């Protein structure tokens, strides 16, 4: 009980300090796809320079910088802008962009998904795709984001490696998680999710319960 009370006191103290912060956040979310010029490093640098000029002119003090390539705008990530061990690299420019923005006194947070990844191994993706139960049958989720089940240790390991490499390669202030970390009322009916439910509750989910 004492430990819990101490944790609550620390949490309350930190909340009070946030309200005392005299500096308001002037933030901008930046799409790195619009900065990167494929095959033209000089143009990419010019684009980055123009961006930074605008950030300074607008007195922005916080940037949420896209760390993944998403030219079609669907939020499903198969390539990223930093060196890593699990996904192909569109161009290794994220760390450079972070550094150039930070030296202007601006905090940079990496913007990255939680679950909506498309790994090179399509068999892996199909095996761990979030499942939904509708119209009497189970099938891969039809939601906008092609998410992988959060109940798989193998998925968690891959995503964990991605975030490790992100943090190791760039001096970011934190991470802005994309809005893909959700499950609808009809998800997740993946076998691993069912097993996790049984382990936690002792109960068993059946299609009739959904």
PDB file of C-alpha atoms in Angstrom:
ATOM      1  CA  UNK A   1       0.000   0.000   0.000  1.00  0.00           C
ATOM      2  CA  UNK A   2       2.839   2.372   0.793  1.00  0.00           C
ATOM      3  CA  UNK A   3       4.406   1.759  -2.626  1.00  0.00           C
ATOM      4  CA  UNK A   4       1.114   2.485  -4.373  1.00  0.00           C
ATOM      5  CA  UNK A   5       0.662   5.703  -2.380  1.00  0.00           C
ATOM      6  CA  UNK A   6       4.170   6.805  -3.297  1.00  0.00           C
ATOM      7  CA  UNK A   7       3.538   6.165  -6.985  1.00  0.00           C
ATOM      8  CA  UNK A   8       0.304   8.176  -6.878  1.00  0.00           C
ATOM      9  CA  UNK A   9       2.081  11.050  -5.121  1.00  0.00           C
ATOM     10  CA  UNK A  10       4.805  11.109  -7.768  1.00  0.00           C
ATOM     11  CA  UNK A  11       2.209  11.029 -10.553  1.00  0.00           C
ATOM     12  CA  UNK A  12       0.260  13.890  -8.982  1.00  0.00           C
ATOM     13  CA  UNK A  13       3.449  15.911  -8.548  1.00  0.00           C
ATOM     14  CA  UNK A  14       4.384  15.476 -12.218  1.00  0.00           C
ATOM     15  CA  UNK A  15       0.918  16.566 -13.337  1.00  0.00           C
ATOM     16  CA  UNK A  16       1.203  19.741 -11.266  1.00  0.00           C
ATOM     17  CA  UNK A  17       4.585  20.523 -12.805  1.00  0.00           C
ATOM     18  CA  UNK A  18       3.105  20.248 -16.293  1.00  0.00           C
ATOM     19  CA  UNK A  19       0.572  22.960 -15.470  1.00  0.00           C
ATOM     20  CA  UNK A  20       3.389  25.202 -14.242  1.00  0.00           C
ATOM     21  CA  UNK A  21       5.275  25.012 -17.549  1.00  0.00           C
ATOM     22  CA  UNK A  22       5.350  28.629 -18.792  1.00  0.00           C
ATOM     23  CA  UNK A  23       6.187  27.646 -22.379  1.00  0.00           C
ATOM     24  CA  UNK A  24       3.191  26.710 -24.524  1.00  0.00           C
ATOM     25  CA  UNK A  25       3.684  24.002 -27.132  1.00  0.00           C
ATOM     26  CA  UNK A  26       3.714  25.301 -30.693  1.00  0.00           C
ATOM     27  CA  UNK A  27       3.692  22.035 -32.625  1.00  0.00           C
ATOM     28  CA  UNK A  28       3.713  20.959 -36.241  1.00  0.00           C
ATOM     29  CA  UNK A  29       3.268  17.486 -37.713  1.00  0.00           C
ATOM     30  CA  UNK A  30       5.644  17.038 -40.645  1.00  0.00           C
ATOM     31  CA  UNK A  31       5.200  14.557 -43.496  1.00  0.00           C
ATOM     32  CA  UNK A  32       8.684  13.434 -44.512  1.00  0.00           C
ATOM     33  CA  UNK A  33       7.279  12.090 -47.798  1.00  0.00           C
ATOM     34  CA  UNK A  34       6.889  15.705 -48.889  1.00  0.00           C
ATOM     35  CA  UNK A  35      10.512  16.499 -48.021  1.00  0.00           C
ATOM     36  CA  UNK A  36      12.163  13.489 -49.627  1.00  0.00           C
ATOM     37  CA  UNK A  37      12.951  13.843 -53.341  1.00  0.00           C
ATOM     38  CA  UNK A  38      13.682  10.326 -54.679  1.00  0.00           C
ATOM     39  CA  UNK A  39      17.100  10.112 -56.290  1.00  0.00           C
ATOM     40  CA  UNK A  40      17.944  13.744 -55.598  1.00  0.00           C
ATOM     41  CA  UNK A  41      19.815  14.300 -52.341  1.00  0.00           C
ATOM     42  CA  UNK A  42      20.433  17.987 -53.069  1.00  0.00           C
ATOM     43  CA  UNK A  43      16.741  18.689 -53.610  1.00  0.00           C
ATOM     44  CA  UNK A  44      15.912  16.783 -50.430  1.00  0.00           C
ATOM     45  CA  UNK A  45      18.325  19.013 -48.486  1.00  0.00           C
ATOM     46  CA  UNK A  46      16.824  22.148 -50.051  1.00  0.00           C
ATOM     47  CA  UNK A  47      13.346  20.984 -49.099  1.00  0.00           C
ATOM     48  CA  UNK A  48      14.504  20.314 -45.537  1.00  0.00           C
ATOM     49  CA  UNK A  49      16.104  23.757 -45.363  1.00  0.00           C
ATOM     50  CA  UNK A  50      12.900  25.446 -46.495  1.00  0.00           C
ATOM     51  CA  UNK A  51      10.938  23.473 -43.922  1.00  0.00           C
ATOM     52  CA  UNK A  52      13.260  24.553 -41.120  1.00  0.00           C
ATOM     53  CA  UNK A  53      13.008  28.185 -42.204  1.00  0.00           C
ATOM     54  CA  UNK A  54       9.228  27.944 -41.897  1.00  0.00           C
ATOM     55  CA  UNK A  55       9.465  26.238 -38.501  1.00  0.00           C
ATOM     56  CA  UNK A  56      11.681  29.024 -37.181  1.00  0.00           C
ATOM     57  CA  UNK A  57       9.522  31.763 -38.728  1.00  0.00           C
ATOM     58  CA  UNK A  58       6.399  30.274 -37.137  1.00  0.00           C
ATOM     59  CA  UNK A  59       8.194  29.895 -33.776  1.00  0.00           C
ATOM     60  CA  UNK A  60       7.469  26.184 -33.663  1.00  0.00           C
ATOM     61  CA  UNK A  61       9.090  24.484 -30.662  1.00  0.00           C
ATOM     62  CA  UNK A  62       7.896  20.896 -31.209  1.00  0.00           C
ATOM     63  CA  UNK A  63       7.833  18.787 -34.371  1.00  0.00           C
ATOM     64  CA  UNK A  64       6.157  15.418 -34.834  1.00  0.00           C
ATOM     65  CA  UNK A  65       8.211  14.005 -37.705  1.00  0.00           C
ATOM     66  CA  UNK A  66       7.040  11.122 -39.873  1.00  0.00           C
ATOM     67  CA  UNK A  67       9.584   8.303 -39.667  1.00  0.00           C
ATOM     68  CA  UNK A  68       7.919   6.049 -42.246  1.00  0.00           C
ATOM     69  CA  UNK A  69       7.251   6.188 -45.961  1.00  0.00           C
ATOM     70  CA  UNK A  70       3.565   6.423 -46.845  1.00  0.00           C
ATOM     71  CA  UNK A  71       3.216   7.992 -50.303  1.00  0.00           C
ATOM     72  CA  UNK A  72      -0.313   6.655 -50.829  1.00  0.00           C
ATOM     73  CA  UNK A  73      -1.471   7.927 -47.430  1.00  0.00           C
ATOM     74  CA  UNK A  74      -3.137   4.737 -46.194  1.00  0.00           C
ATOM     75  CA  UNK A  75      -1.093   4.500 -42.979  1.00  0.00           C
ATOM     76  CA  UNK A  76       0.037   0.932 -43.647  1.00  0.00           C
ATOM     77  CA  UNK A  77       3.801   0.900 -43.370  1.00  0.00           C
ATOM     78  CA  UNK A  78       6.124  -1.294 -45.402  1.00  0.00           C
ATOM     79  CA  UNK A  79       9.144   1.070 -45.656  1.00  0.00           C
ATOM     80  CA  UNK A  80      10.748   3.565 -43.271  1.00  0.00           C
ATOM     81  CA  UNK A  81      13.177   6.487 -43.327  1.00  0.00           C
ATOM     82  CA  UNK A  82      15.760   5.072 -40.918  1.00  0.00           C
ATOM     83  CA  UNK A  83      18.174   2.145 -40.761  1.00  0.00           C
ATOM     84  CA  UNK A  84      16.641  -0.878 -39.041  1.00  0.00           C
ATOM     85  CA  UNK A  85      16.625  -4.661 -38.891  1.00  0.00           C
ATOM     86  CA  UNK A  86      13.050  -5.479 -39.953  1.00  0.00           C
ATOM     87  CA  UNK A  87      11.736  -3.199 -42.726  1.00  0.00           C
ATOM     88  CA  UNK A  88      13.149  -1.942 -46.037  1.00  0.00           C
ATOM     89  CA  UNK A  89      14.567   1.597 -45.942  1.00  0.00           C
ATOM     90  CA  UNK A  90      13.065   4.087 -48.378  1.00  0.00           C
ATOM     91  CA  UNK A  91      15.909   6.500 -47.627  1.00  0.00           C
ATOM     92  CA  UNK A  92      18.039   6.842 -44.497  1.00  0.00           C
ATOM     93  CA  UNK A  93      17.235  10.521 -43.905  1.00  0.00           C
ATOM     94  CA  UNK A  94      15.240  10.601 -40.656  1.00  0.00           C
ATOM     95  CA  UNK A  95      18.215  11.017 -38.292  1.00  0.00           C
ATOM     96  CA  UNK A  96      19.665  13.792 -40.458  1.00  0.00           C
ATOM     97  CA  UNK A  97      16.347  15.643 -40.479  1.00  0.00           C
ATOM     98  CA  UNK A  98      16.030  15.263 -36.702  1.00  0.00           C
ATOM     99  CA  UNK A  99      19.536  16.661 -36.164  1.00  0.00           C
ATOM    100  CA  UNK A 100      18.994  19.655 -38.439  1.00  0.00           C
ATOM    101  CA  UNK A 101      15.734  20.539 -36.699  1.00  0.00           C
ATOM    102  CA  UNK A 102      17.081  19.986 -33.166  1.00  0.00           C
ATOM    103  CA  UNK A 103      20.070  22.301 -33.608  1.00  0.00           C
ATOM    104  CA  UNK A 104      17.499  25.093 -34.062  1.00  0.00           C
ATOM    105  CA  UNK A 105      16.293  24.417 -30.520  1.00  0.00           C
ATOM    106  CA  UNK A 106      13.191  22.484 -31.586  1.00  0.00           C
ATOM    107  CA  UNK A 107      12.123  19.210 -29.957  1.00  0.00           C
ATOM    108  CA  UNK A 108      11.477  16.353 -32.370  1.00  0.00           C
ATOM    109  CA  UNK A 109       9.182  13.392 -31.771  1.00  0.00           C
ATOM    110  CA  UNK A 110       9.106  10.418 -34.145  1.00  0.00           C
ATOM    111  CA  UNK A 111       5.703   9.683 -35.645  1.00  0.00           C
ATOM    112  CA  UNK A 112       5.301   5.926 -36.144  1.00  0.00           C
ATOM    113  CA  UNK A 113       2.503   3.301 -36.170  1.00  0.00           C
ATOM    114  CA  UNK A 114       1.979   0.676 -33.494  1.00  0.00           C
ATOM    115  CA  UNK A 115       0.289  -2.201 -35.343  1.00  0.00           C
ATOM    116  CA  UNK A 116      -0.184  -1.340 -39.027  1.00  0.00           C
ATOM    117  CA  UNK A 117       2.999  -2.827 -40.470  1.00  0.00           C
ATOM    118  CA  UNK A 118       3.475  -4.831 -43.650  1.00  0.00           C
ATOM    119  CA  UNK A 119       6.654  -6.863 -43.274  1.00  0.00           C
ATOM    120  CA  UNK A 120       8.551  -8.314 -46.264  1.00  0.00           C
ATOM    121  CA  UNK A 121       7.406 -11.831 -45.357  1.00  0.00           C
ATOM    122  CA  UNK A 122       3.811 -11.955 -46.610  1.00  0.00           C
ATOM    123  CA  UNK A 123       3.269 -15.345 -44.964  1.00  0.00           C
ATOM    124  CA  UNK A 124       4.072 -13.710 -41.626  1.00  0.00           C
ATOM    125  CA  UNK A 125       1.617 -10.887 -42.326  1.00  0.00           C
ATOM    126  CA  UNK A 126      -1.217 -13.276 -43.205  1.00  0.00           C
ATOM    127  CA  UNK A 127      -0.502 -15.452 -40.182  1.00  0.00           C
ATOM    128  CA  UNK A 128      -0.708 -12.588 -37.696  1.00  0.00           C
ATOM    129  CA  UNK A 129      -3.305 -10.293 -39.292  1.00  0.00           C
ATOM    130  CA  UNK A 130      -5.965  -9.038 -36.861  1.00  0.00           C
ATOM    131  CA  UNK A 131      -9.060 -11.215 -37.258  1.00  0.00           C
ATOM    132  CA  UNK A 132     -12.690 -10.142 -37.134  1.00  0.00           C
ATOM    133  CA  UNK A 133     -15.857 -12.165 -36.652  1.00  0.00           C
ATOM    134  CA  UNK A 134     -18.799 -11.055 -38.768  1.00  0.00           C
ATOM    135  CA  UNK A 135     -21.697 -12.738 -40.510  1.00  0.00           C
ATOM    136  CA  UNK A 136     -20.955 -16.025 -38.817  1.00  0.00           C
ATOM    137  CA  UNK A 137     -17.339 -16.369 -39.882  1.00  0.00           C
ATOM    138  CA  UNK A 138     -13.812 -15.316 -39.000  1.00  0.00           C
ATOM    139  CA  UNK A 139     -11.660 -13.496 -41.548  1.00  0.00           C
ATOM    140  CA  UNK A 140      -8.836 -10.927 -41.741  1.00  0.00           C
ATOM    141  CA  UNK A 141      -9.983  -7.518 -40.548  1.00  0.00           C
ATOM    142  CA  UNK A 142     -11.481  -5.304 -43.246  1.00  0.00           C
ATOM    143  CA  UNK A 143     -10.578  -2.090 -41.406  1.00  0.00           C
ATOM    144  CA  UNK A 144      -8.585   0.679 -43.074  1.00  0.00           C
ATOM    145  CA  UNK A 145      -5.384  -0.221 -41.262  1.00  0.00           C
ATOM    146  CA  UNK A 146      -3.864  -3.625 -42.052  1.00  0.00           C
ATOM    147  CA  UNK A 147      -2.938  -4.306 -38.444  1.00  0.00           C
ATOM    148  CA  UNK A 148      -1.063  -7.219 -36.922  1.00  0.00           C
ATOM    149  CA  UNK A 149      -2.397  -8.802 -33.755  1.00  0.00           C
ATOM    150  CA  UNK A 150      -0.915  -7.288 -30.578  1.00  0.00           C
ATOM    151  CA  UNK A 151      -1.233 -10.693 -28.873  1.00  0.00           C
ATOM    152  CA  UNK A 152       1.687 -12.240 -30.760  1.00  0.00           C
ATOM    153  CA  UNK A 153       5.156 -12.288 -29.181  1.00  0.00           C
ATOM    154  CA  UNK A 154       6.651 -12.586 -32.667  1.00  0.00           C
ATOM    155  CA  UNK A 155       4.917  -9.413 -33.815  1.00  0.00           C
ATOM    156  CA  UNK A 156       5.927  -7.624 -30.625  1.00  0.00           C
ATOM    157  CA  UNK A 157       9.553  -8.644 -31.172  1.00  0.00           C
ATOM    158  CA  UNK A 158       9.650  -7.250 -34.710  1.00  0.00           C
ATOM    159  CA  UNK A 159       7.964  -3.999 -33.742  1.00  0.00           C
ATOM    160  CA  UNK A 160      10.214  -3.742 -30.693  1.00  0.00           C
ATOM    161  CA  UNK A 161      13.319  -4.061 -32.859  1.00  0.00           C
ATOM    162  CA  UNK A 162      11.997  -1.329 -35.118  1.00  0.00           C
ATOM    163  CA  UNK A 163      11.569   1.078 -32.214  1.00  0.00           C
ATOM    164  CA  UNK A 164      14.965   0.104 -30.764  1.00  0.00           C
ATOM    165  CA  UNK A 165      16.659   0.960 -34.045  1.00  0.00           C
ATOM    166  CA  UNK A 166      14.708   4.198 -34.307  1.00  0.00           C
ATOM    167  CA  UNK A 167      15.842   5.303 -30.846  1.00  0.00           C
ATOM    168  CA  UNK A 168      19.439   4.196 -31.434  1.00  0.00           C
ATOM    169  CA  UNK A 169      19.785   6.100 -34.679  1.00  0.00           C
ATOM    170  CA  UNK A 170      18.205   9.467 -33.903  1.00  0.00           C
ATOM    171  CA  UNK A 171      18.169  11.848 -30.924  1.00  0.00           C
ATOM    172  CA  UNK A 172      14.401  12.117 -30.608  1.00  0.00           C
ATOM    173  CA  UNK A 173      12.525  13.502 -27.605  1.00  0.00           C
ATOM    174  CA  UNK A 174       9.881  10.783 -27.784  1.00  0.00           C
ATOM    175  CA  UNK A 175       7.368   9.028 -30.010  1.00  0.00           C
ATOM    176  CA  UNK A 176       3.984  10.040 -31.399  1.00  0.00           C
ATOM    177  CA  UNK A 177       2.026   6.825 -31.923  1.00  0.00           C
ATOM    178  CA  UNK A 178      -0.251   6.684 -34.937  1.00  0.00           C
ATOM    179  CA  UNK A 179      -3.981   6.144 -34.360  1.00  0.00           C
ATOM    180  CA  UNK A 180      -3.823   2.492 -35.444  1.00  0.00           C
ATOM    181  CA  UNK A 181      -3.633   0.933 -31.965  1.00  0.00           C
ATOM    182  CA  UNK A 182      -7.259  -0.108 -31.645  1.00  0.00           C
ATOM    183  CA  UNK A 183      -9.589  -3.093 -31.946  1.00  0.00           C
ATOM    184  CA  UNK A 184     -13.250  -2.817 -32.940  1.00  0.00           C
ATOM    185  CA  UNK A 185     -16.084  -4.674 -31.208  1.00  0.00           C
ATOM    186  CA  UNK A 186     -15.631  -7.477 -33.757  1.00  0.00           C
ATOM    187  CA  UNK A 187     -11.841  -7.805 -33.359  1.00  0.00           C
ATOM    188  CA  UNK A 188      -9.495  -9.533 -32.402  1.00  0.00           C
ATOM    189  CA  UNK A 189     -10.586 -13.112 -33.009  1.00  0.00           C
ATOM    190  CA  UNK A 190      -7.068 -14.259 -33.779  1.00  0.00           C
ATOM    191  CA  UNK A 191      -6.268 -17.612 -32.066  1.00  0.00           C
ATOM    192  CA  UNK A 192      -3.504 -15.928 -30.052  1.00  0.00           C
ATOM    193  CA  UNK A 193      -5.958 -13.305 -28.797  1.00  0.00           C
ATOM    194  CA  UNK A 194      -8.385 -16.031 -27.751  1.00  0.00           C
ATOM    195  CA  UNK A 195      -5.599 -17.824 -25.889  1.00  0.00           C
ATOM    196  CA  UNK A 196      -4.585 -14.580 -24.167  1.00  0.00           C
ATOM    197  CA  UNK A 197      -8.188 -14.010 -23.052  1.00  0.00           C
ATOM    198  CA  UNK A 198      -8.356 -17.517 -21.645  1.00  0.00           C
ATOM    199  CA  UNK A 199      -5.032 -17.097 -19.802  1.00  0.00           C
ATOM    200  CA  UNK A 200      -6.141 -13.820 -18.218  1.00  0.00           C
ATOM    201  CA  UNK A 201      -9.745 -14.669 -17.340  1.00  0.00           C
ATOM    202  CA  UNK A 202     -10.011 -18.417 -17.325  1.00  0.00           C
ATOM    203  CA  UNK A 203     -12.927 -18.066 -19.727  1.00  0.00           C
ATOM    204  CA  UNK A 204     -13.259 -18.941 -23.376  1.00  0.00           C
ATOM    205  CA  UNK A 205     -14.440 -16.704 -26.196  1.00  0.00           C
ATOM    206  CA  UNK A 206     -16.734 -18.335 -28.724  1.00  0.00           C
ATOM    207  CA  UNK A 207     -18.350 -16.852 -31.855  1.00  0.00           C
ATOM    208  CA  UNK A 208     -21.706 -16.927 -30.082  1.00  0.00           C
ATOM    209  CA  UNK A 209     -20.445 -14.390 -27.552  1.00  0.00           C
ATOM    210  CA  UNK A 210     -19.678 -11.773 -30.184  1.00  0.00           C
TER     211      UNK A 210
END
